[in-house]
Tab-separated table of C-alpha atoms in Angstrom:
chain	number	residue	atom	x	y	z
A	1	MET	CA	0.000	0.000	0.000
A	2	PRO	CA	1.264	3.502	-0.755
A	3	GLU	CA	2.331	5.461	2.282
A	4	GLN	CA	-0.393	7.885	3.415
A	5	SER	CA	0.627	11.491	2.948
A	6	SER	CA	0.823	13.819	5.905
A	7	PRO	CA	-1.931	16.414	6.411
A	8	LEU	CA	0.966	18.877	6.498
A	9	GLU	CA	1.739	18.117	2.845
A	10	LEU	CA	-0.595	20.624	1.233
A	11	ALA	CA	-1.635	21.021	-2.359
A	12	GLU	CA	0.257	23.721	-4.215
A	13	GLY	CA	-1.445	27.062	-3.798
A	14	ASP	CA	-3.394	26.145	-0.656
A	15	PRO	CA	-4.519	29.530	0.754
A	16	PHE	CA	-4.049	28.214	4.293
A	17	GLY	CA	-0.435	27.165	3.912
A	18	PRO	CA	2.442	28.018	6.274
A	19	HIS	CA	2.515	31.550	4.853
A	20	ASN	CA	-0.896	32.211	6.448
A	21	LEU	CA	-1.516	30.441	9.815
A	22	PRO	CA	-4.592	32.292	11.078
A	23	TYR	CA	-5.630	31.857	14.709
A	24	GLY	CA	-8.938	30.608	16.051
A	25	VAL	CA	-10.506	28.864	19.022
A	26	PHE	CA	-12.050	25.408	18.688
A	27	SER	CA	-13.463	22.500	20.632
A	28	ALA	CA	-13.016	18.904	19.505
A	29	PRO	CA	-15.856	16.341	19.432
A	30	ASP	CA	-14.321	14.245	22.202
A	31	ARG	CA	-14.077	17.289	24.517
A	32	PRO	CA	-16.937	19.613	23.521
A	33	GLY	CA	-16.662	21.732	26.654
A	34	GLU	CA	-12.935	22.434	26.332
A	35	ARG	CA	-11.929	25.388	24.173
A	36	ARG	CA	-8.435	25.465	22.714
A	37	VAL	CA	-6.380	27.956	20.713
A	38	GLY	CA	-5.947	26.600	17.200
A	39	VAL	CA	-4.033	27.551	14.091
A	40	ARG	CA	-5.343	26.600	10.672
A	41	ILE	CA	-3.026	24.742	8.311
A	42	GLY	CA	-4.639	23.516	5.113
A	43	GLY	CA	-7.840	21.650	5.950
A	44	HIS	CA	-6.840	21.057	9.560
A	45	VAL	CA	-6.630	22.906	12.853
A	46	LEU	CA	-3.500	22.498	14.947
A	47	ASP	CA	-4.021	22.459	18.702
A	48	ALA	CA	-1.450	25.187	19.276
A	49	GLY	CA	-1.340	24.870	23.073
A	50	ALA	CA	-0.843	21.117	22.987
A	51	ALA	CA	1.870	21.554	20.348
A	52	ALA	CA	3.684	24.094	22.497
A	53	LEU	CA	3.565	21.749	25.497
A	54	ALA	CA	4.684	18.728	23.458
A	55	LEU	CA	7.690	20.612	22.096
A	56	GLY	CA	8.633	22.269	25.369
A	57	SER	CA	7.985	25.730	23.970
A	58	PRO	CA	8.283	28.817	26.170
A	59	TYR	CA	5.055	30.045	24.537
A	60	ALA	CA	2.879	27.340	26.082
A	61	GLN	CA	1.435	29.800	28.609
A	62	LEU	CA	0.187	31.994	25.774
A	63	LEU	CA	-1.221	29.188	23.642
A	64	ALA	CA	-2.608	26.636	26.115
A	65	GLN	CA	-5.591	28.873	26.758
A	66	PRO	CA	-9.356	28.905	26.072
A	67	ASP	CA	-9.115	32.072	23.944
A	68	LEU	CA	-6.640	34.432	22.303
A	69	MET	CA	-6.644	37.097	25.012
A	70	PRO	CA	-3.240	36.274	26.603
A	71	LEU	CA	-1.576	36.136	23.186
A	72	LEU	CA	-3.225	39.398	22.101
A	73	ALA	CA	-2.045	41.136	25.255
A	74	ALA	CA	1.531	39.819	24.931
A	75	GLY	CA	2.517	42.374	22.293
A	76	ARG	CA	4.200	42.547	18.939
A	77	THR	CA	7.494	40.866	19.837
A	78	ALA	CA	5.658	37.842	21.236
A	79	TRP	CA	3.337	37.761	18.200
A	80	SER	CA	6.332	37.544	15.863
A	81	ASP	CA	8.144	34.968	17.999
A	82	VAL	CA	5.089	32.716	18.245
A	83	ARG	CA	4.469	32.974	14.522
A	84	ARG	CA	8.060	31.922	13.770
A	85	ALA	CA	7.709	28.979	16.130
A	86	LEU	CA	4.407	27.870	14.587
A	87	THR	CA	5.898	28.100	11.090
A	88	ALA	CA	8.725	25.814	12.157
A	89	TRP	CA	6.369	23.346	13.833
A	90	VAL	CA	4.334	22.827	10.648
A	91	THR	CA	7.241	22.885	8.155
A	92	VAL	CA	10.206	21.129	9.790
A	93	PRO	CA	9.865	17.348	9.144
A	94	ALA	CA	11.461	16.468	12.481
A	95	HIS	CA	8.445	17.938	14.293
A	96	ARG	CA	5.855	15.806	12.477
A	97	PRO	CA	5.682	12.965	15.025
A	98	ASP	CA	4.690	15.508	17.689
A	99	ILE	CA	2.493	17.725	15.490
A	100	GLU	CA	0.458	15.316	13.352
A	101	PRO	CA	-1.509	13.751	16.264
A	102	LEU	CA	-2.584	17.264	17.266
A	103	LEU	CA	-4.222	18.099	13.918
A	104	HIS	CA	-8.016	18.052	13.674
A	105	PRO	CA	-9.980	18.261	10.393
A	106	VAL	CA	-11.626	21.672	10.230
A	107	ASP	CA	-15.031	20.189	9.501
A	108	SER	CA	-14.829	17.987	12.631
A	109	VAL	CA	-14.454	20.783	15.201
A	110	THR	CA	-16.656	23.549	16.561
A	111	LEU	CA	-15.272	27.040	16.069
A	112	HIS	CA	-15.922	29.755	18.653
A	113	LEU	CA	-15.518	33.513	18.944
A	114	PRO	CA	-11.737	33.575	19.426
A	115	TYR	CA	-11.448	36.557	21.791
A	116	ARG	CA	-13.585	38.528	24.225
A	117	VAL	CA	-14.721	41.695	22.462
A	118	ALA	CA	-13.934	44.652	24.727
A	119	ASP	CA	-15.351	47.514	22.638
A	120	TYR	CA	-16.709	47.709	19.110
A	121	VAL	CA	-16.420	50.658	16.719
A	122	ASP	CA	-17.661	50.783	13.137
A	123	PHE	CA	-16.388	53.204	10.497
A	124	TYR	CA	-17.658	54.607	7.201
A	125	ALA	CA	-14.438	54.590	5.180
A	126	SER	CA	-15.354	53.701	1.579
A	127	GLU	CA	-15.810	56.746	-0.620
A	128	HIS	CA	-17.765	54.696	-3.150
A	129	HIS	CA	-20.138	53.403	-0.476
A	130	ALA	CA	-20.595	56.808	1.163
A	131	THR	CA	-21.193	58.433	-2.228
A	132	ASN	CA	-23.797	55.841	-3.192
A	133	VAL	CA	-25.613	56.241	0.120
A	134	GLY	CA	-25.541	60.010	-0.271
A	135	ARG	CA	-26.994	59.819	-3.755
A	136	ILE	CA	-29.756	57.486	-2.577
A	137	PHE	CA	-30.844	59.602	0.378
A	138	ARG	CA	-29.790	63.088	-0.778
A	139	PRO	CA	-30.366	63.022	-4.558
A	140	ASP	CA	-30.567	66.817	-4.735
A	141	GLY	CA	-27.671	67.543	-2.380
A	142	ASP	CA	-24.006	66.757	-1.982
A	143	ALA	CA	-23.311	63.023	-1.885
A	144	LEU	CA	-20.625	63.353	0.817
A	145	THR	CA	-21.011	65.317	4.015
A	146	PRO	CA	-18.545	68.223	4.469
A	147	ASN	CA	-16.464	66.352	7.054
A	148	TRP	CA	-16.072	63.085	5.135
A	149	LYS	CA	-12.728	63.824	3.430
A	150	HIS	CA	-11.223	65.245	6.616
A	151	LEU	CA	-11.677	62.448	9.176
A	152	PRO	CA	-12.758	58.805	9.334
A	153	ILE	CA	-16.404	58.895	10.461
A	154	GLY	CA	-17.451	56.197	12.918
A	155	TYR	CA	-19.762	55.263	15.761
A	156	HIS	CA	-19.572	53.054	18.840
A	157	GLY	CA	-21.477	49.791	18.541
A	158	ARG	CA	-22.404	47.001	20.933
A	159	ALA	CA	-19.618	44.570	21.856
A	160	GLY	CA	-22.007	42.090	23.453
A	161	THR	CA	-23.766	41.238	20.194
A	162	VAL	CA	-20.656	40.394	18.164
A	163	VAL	CA	-21.115	36.735	17.208
A	164	VAL	CA	-18.946	34.158	15.484
A	165	SER	CA	-19.545	33.039	11.910
A	166	GLY	CA	-22.280	30.437	11.635
A	167	THR	CA	-24.493	31.980	14.314
A	168	ASP	CA	-28.102	32.531	13.212
A	169	VAL	CA	-29.274	36.157	13.173
A	170	ALA	CA	-32.816	36.857	14.363
A	171	ARG	CA	-34.623	39.502	12.352
A	172	PRO	CA	-34.717	42.588	14.600
A	173	SER	CA	-37.847	44.508	15.497
A	174	GLY	CA	-38.207	48.187	16.183
A	175	GLN	CA	-39.916	51.378	15.161
A	176	ARG	CA	-40.033	52.332	11.498
A	177	LYS	CA	-41.724	55.109	9.603
A	178	ALA	CA	-41.847	55.649	5.866
A	179	PRO	CA	-41.847	59.313	4.754
A	180	ALA	CA	-45.524	59.198	3.798
A	181	ASP	CA	-46.690	57.409	6.960
A	182	PRO	CA	-48.563	59.579	9.478
A	183	ALA	CA	-46.955	57.845	12.477
A	184	PRO	CA	-44.350	55.188	13.238
A	185	VAL	CA	-45.241	51.519	13.587
A	186	PHE	CA	-43.521	48.727	15.492
A	187	GLY	CA	-42.558	45.379	14.008
A	188	PRO	CA	-39.871	43.278	12.347
A	189	SER	CA	-37.519	45.064	9.986
A	190	VAL	CA	-38.541	44.828	6.341
A	191	LYS	CA	-35.244	46.241	5.047
A	192	LEU	CA	-32.692	43.904	6.597
A	193	ASP	CA	-29.295	44.346	4.971
A	194	ILE	CA	-25.662	43.291	5.034
A	195	GLU	CA	-22.460	45.282	5.250
A	196	ALA	CA	-19.371	43.530	3.893
A	197	GLU	CA	-16.473	44.719	6.043
A	198	VAL	CA	-13.093	43.861	7.505
A	199	GLY	CA	-12.644	43.950	11.271
A	200	PHE	CA	-9.350	44.810	12.979
A	201	VAL	CA	-8.537	43.169	16.331
A	202	VAL	CA	-6.594	45.142	18.931
A	203	GLY	CA	-3.952	43.304	20.910
A	204	THR	CA	-2.058	45.617	23.234
A	205	SER	CA	-3.853	48.306	25.182
A	206	SER	CA	-3.005	51.993	25.375
A	207	GLU	CA	-2.976	54.541	28.173
A	208	GLN	CA	-6.015	56.754	28.540
A	209	GLY	CA	-5.216	60.309	27.535
A	210	ARG	CA	-2.411	59.252	25.153
A	211	PRO	CA	-3.386	59.069	21.444
A	212	VAL	CA	-2.019	56.268	19.270
A	213	ALA	CA	0.039	57.545	16.343
A	214	LEU	CA	-0.181	56.221	12.791
A	215	ALA	CA	3.285	54.718	13.097
A	216	ASP	CA	2.160	52.622	16.095
A	217	PHE	CA	-0.549	50.716	14.229
A	218	ARG	CA	1.432	47.451	14.223
A	219	GLU	CA	2.242	47.828	17.917
A	220	HIS	CA	-1.438	47.599	18.822
A	221	VAL	CA	-3.324	45.745	16.077
A	222	PHE	CA	-2.828	41.986	16.055
A	223	GLY	CA	-4.726	41.037	12.913
A	224	LEU	CA	-7.950	41.159	10.979
A	225	SER	CA	-11.096	39.154	10.300
A	226	LEU	CA	-13.970	39.348	7.878
A	227	LEU	CA	-17.006	41.095	9.338
A	228	ASN	CA	-20.676	41.492	8.437
A	229	ASP	CA	-22.318	44.399	10.243
A	230	TRP	CA	-25.981	43.528	9.695
A	231	SER	CA	-28.210	46.584	9.308
A	232	ALA	CA	-31.950	47.166	9.628
A	233	ARG	CA	-32.203	50.065	7.206
A	234	ASP	CA	-35.812	50.987	8.012
A	235	ILE	CA	-35.255	51.032	11.781
A	236	GLN	CA	-32.034	52.980	11.313
A	237	ALA	CA	-33.599	55.600	9.022
A	238	TRP	CA	-36.200	56.560	11.640
A	239	GLU	CA	-34.018	56.447	14.766
A	240	TYR	CA	-30.631	57.794	13.708
A	241	VAL	CA	-31.441	61.538	13.667
A	242	PRO	CA	-29.736	63.225	15.450
A	243	LEU	CA	-27.448	60.768	17.300
A	244	GLY	CA	-26.643	58.125	14.691
A	245	PRO	CA	-26.996	54.318	14.500
A	246	PHE	CA	-28.539	52.497	17.451
A	247	LEU	CA	-31.019	49.577	17.385
A	248	GLY	CA	-30.820	49.287	13.602
A	249	LYS	CA	-27.207	48.109	13.994
A	250	SER	CA	-26.744	46.736	17.512
A	251	PHE	CA	-28.706	43.478	17.181
A	252	ALA	CA	-25.833	41.495	15.607
A	253	THR	CA	-22.380	41.810	14.076
A	254	SER	CA	-20.888	38.604	12.655
A	255	VAL	CA	-17.124	37.982	12.491
A	256	SER	CA	-15.043	35.195	11.042
A	257	ALA	CA	-13.783	32.489	13.374
A	258	TRP	CA	-10.239	33.154	12.072
A	259	VAL	CA	-7.961	36.078	12.868
A	260	THR	CA	-5.265	36.557	10.234
A	261	PRO	CA	-2.143	38.149	11.769
A	262	LEU	CA	-0.906	41.329	10.113
A	263	GLU	CA	2.436	39.674	9.351
A	264	ALA	CA	0.684	37.227	7.018
A	265	LEU	CA	-0.485	40.181	4.918
A	266	ASP	CA	2.802	41.974	4.301
A	267	ALA	CA	2.621	41.172	0.562
A	268	ALA	CA	-0.890	42.622	0.405
A	269	ARG	CA	0.009	46.109	1.617
A	270	THR	CA	-0.918	48.754	-0.927
A	271	ALA	CA	-1.229	52.508	-1.171
A	272	PRO	CA	-4.674	53.956	-0.442
A	273	PRO	CA	-6.457	56.122	-3.028
A	274	GLU	CA	-5.049	59.588	-3.565
A	275	ARG	CA	-6.445	62.059	-1.036
A	276	ASP	CA	-8.275	65.142	-2.283
A	277	PHE	CA	-7.610	67.437	0.673
A	278	PRO	CA	-4.578	68.033	2.899
A	279	LEU	CA	-4.912	65.983	6.077
A	280	LEU	CA	-4.290	67.185	9.594
A	281	PRO	CA	-0.940	65.963	10.946
A	282	TYR	CA	-2.309	63.122	13.093
A	283	LEU	CA	-3.963	61.584	9.992
A	284	ASP	CA	-1.345	62.501	7.381
A	285	ASP	CA	0.260	59.243	6.220
A	286	ALA	CA	2.145	60.619	3.224
A	287	ASP	CA	5.526	59.957	4.832
A	288	GLU	CA	4.757	56.624	6.511
A	289	GLU	CA	7.299	53.868	5.799
A	290	GLU	CA	4.773	51.315	4.542
A	291	PRO	CA	1.543	51.854	2.616
A	292	GLY	CA	-1.555	51.849	4.789
A	293	GLY	CA	-3.974	49.952	2.554
A	294	PHE	CA	-4.558	46.221	2.109
A	295	ASP	CA	-5.279	44.465	-1.183
A	296	LEU	CA	-8.098	42.185	-0.029
A	297	ARG	CA	-10.542	40.662	-2.534
A	298	LEU	CA	-13.969	39.985	-1.018
A	299	SER	CA	-16.859	37.959	-2.374
A	300	VAL	CA	-20.444	38.231	-1.093
A	301	ALA	CA	-22.905	35.401	-1.690
A	302	ILE	CA	-26.596	35.064	-0.828
A	303	ASN	CA	-27.788	31.452	-0.678
A	304	GLY	CA	-24.667	30.420	-2.584
A	305	GLN	CA	-25.091	32.978	-5.389
A	306	VAL	CA	-22.289	35.563	-5.634
A	307	VAL	CA	-23.851	39.027	-5.754
A	308	ALA	CA	-20.818	41.295	-5.235
A	309	GLU	CA	-17.021	41.319	-5.178
A	310	PRO	CA	-15.913	44.393	-3.214
A	311	PRO	CA	-12.202	45.406	-3.318
A	312	PHE	CA	-10.778	46.553	0.013
A	313	SER	CA	-7.922	48.335	-1.778
A	314	THR	CA	-10.307	51.164	-2.697
A	315	MET	CA	-10.957	52.194	0.931
A	316	TYR	CA	-10.238	55.906	1.311
A	317	TRP	CA	-9.360	55.751	5.017
A	318	THR	CA	-6.843	53.164	6.253
A	319	ALA	CA	-6.975	51.012	9.367
A	320	ALA	CA	-4.072	52.997	10.853
A	321	GLN	CA	-5.934	56.272	10.334
A	322	GLN	CA	-9.041	54.787	11.902
A	323	LEU	CA	-7.028	53.720	14.954
A	324	ALA	CA	-5.550	57.208	15.226
A	325	GLN	CA	-9.005	58.753	14.977
A	326	MET	CA	-10.388	56.393	17.658
A	327	THR	CA	-7.772	57.525	20.155
A	328	VAL	CA	-6.924	61.127	19.228
A	329	ASN	CA	-9.270	62.422	21.940
A	330	GLY	CA	-7.464	60.343	24.556
A	331	ALA	CA	-9.736	57.301	24.450
A	332	SER	CA	-7.832	54.185	25.471
A	333	LEU	CA	-7.515	50.846	23.712
A	334	ARG	CA	-8.229	47.558	25.455
A	335	THR	CA	-7.141	44.071	24.508
A	336	GLY	CA	-9.938	42.603	22.414
A	337	ASP	CA	-11.188	45.894	20.975
A	338	LEU	CA	-12.663	45.385	17.510
A	339	TYR	CA	-13.206	48.024	14.870
A	340	GLY	CA	-14.884	47.575	11.510
A	341	SER	CA	-13.744	49.208	8.301
A	342	GLY	CA	-17.251	50.165	7.251
A	343	THR	CA	-18.981	48.808	4.184
A	344	ILE	CA	-16.541	48.034	1.373
A	345	SER	CA	-17.688	49.098	-2.097
A	346	GLY	CA	-15.822	49.617	-5.341
A	347	ALA	CA	-16.499	51.847	-8.323
A	348	GLU	CA	-18.468	49.231	-10.287
A	349	PRO	CA	-22.078	48.173	-9.554
A	350	ALA	CA	-20.973	44.549	-8.984
A	351	GLN	CA	-18.527	45.728	-6.301
A	352	ARG	CA	-21.078	47.162	-3.890
A	353	GLY	CA	-20.963	45.699	-0.385
A	354	SER	CA	-24.581	46.208	0.699
A	355	LEU	CA	-28.035	45.453	-0.644
A	356	LEU	CA	-28.931	49.101	-0.126
A	357	GLU	CA	-26.508	49.897	-2.943
A	358	LEU	CA	-26.904	46.728	-5.008
A	359	THR	CA	-30.671	47.249	-5.293
A	360	TRP	CA	-30.539	51.038	-5.005
A	361	ASN	CA	-32.751	50.985	-1.910
A	362	GLY	CA	-35.066	48.382	-3.425
A	363	ARG	CA	-35.577	50.020	-6.805
A	364	ASP	CA	-33.572	47.397	-8.728
A	365	PRO	CA	-34.147	43.920	-7.221
A	366	LEU	CA	-31.485	41.245	-7.494
A	367	GLU	CA	-32.376	38.156	-9.499
A	368	LEU	CA	-31.541	35.030	-7.468
A	369	PRO	CA	-32.412	31.412	-8.365
A	370	GLU	CA	-35.050	31.352	-5.614
A	371	GLY	CA	-36.575	34.699	-6.611
A	372	LYS	CA	-36.009	38.433	-6.489
A	373	ARG	CA	-34.405	40.155	-3.527
A	374	THR	CA	-34.440	43.777	-2.497
A	375	PHE	CA	-33.477	43.074	1.118
A	376	LEU	CA	-32.961	39.844	3.076
A	377	GLU	CA	-35.774	37.388	3.673
A	378	ASP	CA	-36.057	34.848	6.484
A	379	GLY	CA	-34.016	31.770	5.646
A	380	ASP	CA	-31.471	33.650	3.529
A	381	THR	CA	-27.838	32.792	4.232
A	382	VAL	CA	-25.141	35.385	3.583
A	383	THR	CA	-21.509	34.290	3.214
A	384	ILE	CA	-18.543	36.632	2.807
A	385	THR	CA	-15.187	35.176	1.792
A	386	ALA	CA	-11.902	36.823	0.843
A	387	TRP	CA	-8.289	36.315	-0.111
A	388	ALA	CA	-5.204	38.482	-0.378
A	389	PRO	CA	-1.959	38.243	-2.350
A	390	GLY	CA	0.709	36.386	-0.411
A	391	PRO	CA	4.469	35.925	-0.799
A	392	ASP	CA	5.830	34.408	-4.025
A	393	GLY	CA	2.502	34.411	-5.840
A	394	THR	CA	0.555	32.602	-3.110
A	395	ARG	CA	-2.879	33.523	-1.815
A	396	VAL	CA	-3.763	34.183	1.797
A	397	GLY	CA	-7.226	32.870	2.633
A	398	LEU	CA	-9.245	34.964	5.069
A	399	GLY	CA	-11.801	32.286	5.834
A	400	GLU	CA	-15.447	33.261	5.782
A	401	VAL	CA	-18.162	34.916	7.792
A	402	THR	CA	-21.626	33.488	7.349
A	403	GLY	CA	-25.018	33.957	8.940
A	404	ARG	CA	-28.588	32.850	8.336
A	405	ILE	CA	-31.592	35.078	8.913
A	406	VAL	CA	-34.265	33.534	11.132
A	407	THR	CA	-37.740	34.775	11.985
A	408	ALA	CA	-38.052	37.410	14.678
A	409	PRO	CA	-38.862	35.893	18.079
């Protein structure tokens, strides 16, 4: 009989090869109540804590944990050291006898939210998205608000309703009022939408009263995940004046089970779009050593049908600028803070990251195999996937974030 190949021998071009190694938290079928830090390699998850213990690694205290919080808090030097160690564990043949028994097929484990979300902030950083929204709701006025090109606009969301990919999303209820209605009514949202985003996960904290500079982005941000910031457009339209999003956004935010470390995305760094106005010094990245953008290619599918392919490289405001804006007033960072990029949309109609834009607020329904869609219906499943260019022509897989809409309770 031919010798069985090792699960560490991956097919050429596997987006979850040693160049990637995203982190997650899983439980195995034989120990469903025990959560473990895992690292994805190909179609398997490596029990990172057990591997560290088996190999006598000094990083066992960071990895033999039920979530990523100790590793996130350990800081950039530890992140790099652990990544180098993990790369060696899955590539050096001498380690295989210790590593192979600790690999679990991805489809055999349960994946959990990999960190405890401390705070959640969502931004509005795509010029194409903001322009489309402005044209929909202010057809006779300026598409962008006067402040949009001068600072990354954002709002504080609800950390407690961030859920891991695969969690069902109950249709939210609230007040809504169409312009012609004499009074508001209460009931389930009839304009339930998606927002295809990227979320950035904060590792090390910062001191209150001390802003975080652009150059310190890598010192604080551990990695990124795909994110879907579900939106009830009808509830939001009635409630948001004058204080902004509230119940129309806070019912659920879905994130991928995998956190891709920033170091895995070095080959995907790219320059952001050219800025139209001079930026204030704390946001001016013209002289930064590395470009602030990321070349991430997203794909949005509803019930398995791809409806959009938004390019993250078109985002006007970078993740470093968003971090600077979050803290410029002295607000502190905490380990586990999560901030979303805002809806990602490109210049083309097929690159729009929300149904609000794709259907132009319901005017132009999407044609799906199961029927037309303006906004989401109960039973619809939304899946966002993505990849980025990796070293030497490889691809870095960013996993997926998926959620199914269920009837309001």
